[in-house]
Structures are given as structure tokens and as C-alpha cells.
Coordinates of C-alpha atoms in Angstrom, one line a residue:
X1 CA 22.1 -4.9 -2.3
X2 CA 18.6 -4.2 -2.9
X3 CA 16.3 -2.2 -0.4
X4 CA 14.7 -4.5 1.5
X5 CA 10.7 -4.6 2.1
X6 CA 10.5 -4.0 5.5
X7 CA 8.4 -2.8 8.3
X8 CA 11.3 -0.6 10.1
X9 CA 12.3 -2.2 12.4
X10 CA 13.7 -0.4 16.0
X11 CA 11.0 2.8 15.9
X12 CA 8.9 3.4 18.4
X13 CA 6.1 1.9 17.5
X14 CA 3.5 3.0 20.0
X15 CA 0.7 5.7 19.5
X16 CA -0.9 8.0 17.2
X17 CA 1.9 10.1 16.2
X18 CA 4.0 6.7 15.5
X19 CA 1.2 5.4 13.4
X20 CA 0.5 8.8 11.4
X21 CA 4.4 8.3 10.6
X22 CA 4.9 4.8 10.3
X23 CA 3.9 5.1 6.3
X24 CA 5.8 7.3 5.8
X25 CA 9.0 6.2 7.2
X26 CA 9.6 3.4 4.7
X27 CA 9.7 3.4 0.8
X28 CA 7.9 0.2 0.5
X29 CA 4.6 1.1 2.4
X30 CA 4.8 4.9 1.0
X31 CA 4.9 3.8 -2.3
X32 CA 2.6 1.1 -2.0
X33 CA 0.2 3.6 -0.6
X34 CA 0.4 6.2 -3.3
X35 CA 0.1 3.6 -6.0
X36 CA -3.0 2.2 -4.7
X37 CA -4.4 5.8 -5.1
X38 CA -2.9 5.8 -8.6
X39 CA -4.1 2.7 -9.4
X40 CA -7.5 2.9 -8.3
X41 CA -7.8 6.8 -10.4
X42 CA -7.1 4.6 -13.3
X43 CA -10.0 2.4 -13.0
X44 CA -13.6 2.7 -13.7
X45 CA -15.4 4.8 -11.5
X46 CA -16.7 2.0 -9.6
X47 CA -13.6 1.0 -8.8
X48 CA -12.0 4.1 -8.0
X49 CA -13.3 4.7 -4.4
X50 CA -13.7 0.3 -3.9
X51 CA -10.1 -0.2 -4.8
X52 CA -9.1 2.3 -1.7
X53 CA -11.7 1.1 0.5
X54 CA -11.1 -2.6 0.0
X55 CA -7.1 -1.9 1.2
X56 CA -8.1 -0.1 4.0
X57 CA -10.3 -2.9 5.6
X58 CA -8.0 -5.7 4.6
X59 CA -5.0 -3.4 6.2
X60 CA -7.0 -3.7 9.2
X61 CA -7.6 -7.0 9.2
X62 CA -3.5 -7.6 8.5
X63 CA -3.0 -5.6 11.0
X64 CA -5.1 -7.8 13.5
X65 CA -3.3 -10.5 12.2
X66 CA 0.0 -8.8 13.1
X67 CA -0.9 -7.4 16.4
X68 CA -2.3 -11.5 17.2
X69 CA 0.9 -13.1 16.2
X70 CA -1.1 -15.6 13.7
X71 CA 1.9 -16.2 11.2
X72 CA 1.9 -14.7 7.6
X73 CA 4.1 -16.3 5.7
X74 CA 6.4 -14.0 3.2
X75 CA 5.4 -11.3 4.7
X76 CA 8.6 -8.5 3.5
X77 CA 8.6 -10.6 -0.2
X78 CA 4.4 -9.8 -0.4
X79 CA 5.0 -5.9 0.5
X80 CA 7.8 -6.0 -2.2
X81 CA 5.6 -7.9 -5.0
X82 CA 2.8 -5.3 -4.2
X83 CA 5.3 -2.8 -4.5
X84 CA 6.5 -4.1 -8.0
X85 CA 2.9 -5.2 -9.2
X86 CA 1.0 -2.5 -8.3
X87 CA 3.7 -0.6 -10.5
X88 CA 2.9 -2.5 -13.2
X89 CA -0.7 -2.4 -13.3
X90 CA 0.0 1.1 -13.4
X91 CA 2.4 1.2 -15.8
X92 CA 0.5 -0.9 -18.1
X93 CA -2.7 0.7 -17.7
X94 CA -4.1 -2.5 -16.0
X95 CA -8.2 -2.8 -16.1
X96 CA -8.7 -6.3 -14.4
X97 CA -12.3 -7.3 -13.6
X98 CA -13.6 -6.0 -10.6
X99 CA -13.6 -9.2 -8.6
X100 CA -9.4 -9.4 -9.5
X101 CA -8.6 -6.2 -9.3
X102 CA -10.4 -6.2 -5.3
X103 CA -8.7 -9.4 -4.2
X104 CA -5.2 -8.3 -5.5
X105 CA -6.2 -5.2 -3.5
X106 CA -6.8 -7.7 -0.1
X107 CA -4.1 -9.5 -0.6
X108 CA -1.4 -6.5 -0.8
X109 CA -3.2 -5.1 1.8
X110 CA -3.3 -8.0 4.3
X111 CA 1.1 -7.6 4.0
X112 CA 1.1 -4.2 4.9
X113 CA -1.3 -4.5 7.2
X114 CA 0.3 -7.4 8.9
X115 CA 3.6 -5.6 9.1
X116 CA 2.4 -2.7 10.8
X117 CA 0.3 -4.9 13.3
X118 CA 3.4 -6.8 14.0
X119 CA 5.1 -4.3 15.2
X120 CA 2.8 -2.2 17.0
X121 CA 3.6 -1.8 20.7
X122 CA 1.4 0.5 23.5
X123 CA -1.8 2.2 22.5
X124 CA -2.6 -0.1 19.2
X125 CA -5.7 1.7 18.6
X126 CA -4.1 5.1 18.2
X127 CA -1.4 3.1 16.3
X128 CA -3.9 1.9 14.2
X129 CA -6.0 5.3 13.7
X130 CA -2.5 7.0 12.7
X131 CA -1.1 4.8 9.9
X132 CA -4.8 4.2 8.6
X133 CA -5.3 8.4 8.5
X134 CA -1.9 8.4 6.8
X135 CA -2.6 5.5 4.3
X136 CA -6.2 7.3 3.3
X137 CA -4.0 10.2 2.9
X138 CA -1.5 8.7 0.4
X139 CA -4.5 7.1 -1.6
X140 CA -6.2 10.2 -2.2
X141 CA -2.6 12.1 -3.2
X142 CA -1.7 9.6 -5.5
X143 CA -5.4 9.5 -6.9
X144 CA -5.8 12.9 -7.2
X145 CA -2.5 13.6 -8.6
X146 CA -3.2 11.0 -11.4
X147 CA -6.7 12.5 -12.0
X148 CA -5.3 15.7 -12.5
X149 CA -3.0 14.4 -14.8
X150 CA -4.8 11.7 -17.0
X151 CA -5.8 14.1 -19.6
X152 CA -3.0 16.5 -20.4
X153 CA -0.1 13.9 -19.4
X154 CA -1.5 10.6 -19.9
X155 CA 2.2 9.2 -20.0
X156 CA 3.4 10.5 -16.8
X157 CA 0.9 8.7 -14.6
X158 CA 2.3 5.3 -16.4
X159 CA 5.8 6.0 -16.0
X160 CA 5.3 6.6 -12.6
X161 CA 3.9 3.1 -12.7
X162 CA 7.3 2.2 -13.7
X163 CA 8.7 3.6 -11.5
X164 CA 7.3 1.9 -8.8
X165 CA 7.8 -1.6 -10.6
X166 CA 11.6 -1.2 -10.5
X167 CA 11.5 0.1 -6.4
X168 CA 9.3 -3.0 -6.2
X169 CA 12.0 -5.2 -8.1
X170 CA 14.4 -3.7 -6.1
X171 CA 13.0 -4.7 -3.0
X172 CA 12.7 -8.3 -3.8
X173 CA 17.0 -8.5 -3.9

């Protein structure tokens, strides 16, 4: 049985400290986060900050989604096929045009986003503040990881993209 994409269900999903958490709880959203940073170090340097940027404000809007109850359909098989794409874009050294790459970005985003809105209880604006501190976070680890990396281990960076694919394909069983 494969690990399922979910957005961990029965926490305590109220406040800051549960949002600053709440990535980090789950493999799917922690690994989705770090590859976006990955990712987006990978990409021209026009992309490399719009690529973060773009998945924060469509996690928002997800998350408004979520916290409104306006159905998302597929919403643990999208986290899971971010999870698995995003691996391998890595992995393959993916360069999409910028108008791609930023509404694959939206769209995984709008998932994650959705998940954590849906199950946001209490303060949702603290709730919101914390897992959004926490994803910026996990972008700029995996994107400064991968930029101190590109040169000397070029490989590493892409494995790790494989890495990722297989959690992904994991997730989808």
C-alpha cells in the first residue's frame, strides 16, 4: 500500500503553531515544498524567484477555496501528481516556457493549498500565516541547497528529482 497524498487528517488544525507545522507533518506537502525551491533554482533567473512567488499566491487562493468549501475535485491524486511531476521536472532538468512552467506552478499549488484550507479550523489567519511562513521556508531550503550544489554536483540536484518522482508515484497507489 502506497502512502497516500493527504492533508493529515485528525491534527489540530487551528492557529499559528499548527500552520507553521502543518507542512511539515506530511511527506507529500514537505516534499512538494522543497521541490518547488529546487525546481525554481533550476530555472532562469526570471523564473527562479516567480516560480516560488506564483505557488505562494495560488496556495492562498487553494486555501480560500478550502476554508469556502467550493469543491476541488481530485484533490489527494493532484498533491500526489505534483509530488511526482515536480520530481521529474527536476530530474530531467525541465526548462518549460515561462507561461507553462507558472501555471503548472498554480495548479499544484491550488491542491496544496486547498488541502490545508480544508482543514483549517479556529484562527484561519494565523493558520494561514504559519503554513505560508513554513512553505517560503522549504522553497528557499530546497533552492538554496540546489544553488549551492549546481556547479560542483550537478547530478545530485537531479537525482533528488528522482527521488521525489518515485514518493510522488508512490502516493498515487
Amino acid at each position: 500500500m502506497g502512502i497516500r497524498a493527504r492533508a493529515h487528517p485528525g491534527h489540530d488544525e487551528s492557529g499559528l503553531l499548527a500552520g507553521l507545522l502543518h507542512p511539515l507533518n506530511g511527506a507529500d506537502h514537505l516534499l512538494a515544498m522543497l521541490a518547488i525551491g529546487i525546481w525554481a533554482a533550476l530555472q532562469k533567473r526570471t523564473l527562479q524567484l516567480a516560480v516560488p512567488a506564483t505557488f505562494l499566491l495560488a496556495l492562498l487562493a487553494g486555501f480560500m477555496l478550502g476554508v469556502q468549501k467550493i469543491q476541488l475535485p481530485l484533490v489527494e491524486s493532484g498533491i500526489a501528481l505534483s509530488v511526482l511531476l515536480l520530481g521529474l521536472l527536476i530530474a530531467g532538468a525541465a526548462r518549460l516556457p515561462a507561461a507553462v512552467a507558472l501555471l503548472l506552478t498554480g495548479c499544484f499549488a491550488l491542491f496544496h493549498g486547498y488541502a490545508h484550507g480544508a482543514e483549517a479550523r479556529g484562527d484561519l489567519l494565523a493558520f494561514a500565516g504559519g503554513f505560508f511562513l513554513t512553505s517560503l521556508g522549504l522553497h528557499l531550503a530546497g533552492g538554496l541547497a540546489t544553488l549551492a550544489i549546481r556547479q560542483r554536483l550537478p547530478l545530485l540536484a537531479r537525482a533528488s528529482g528522482a527521488a521525489i518522482a518515485t514518493s510522488g508515484a508512490l502516493m498515487l497507489f
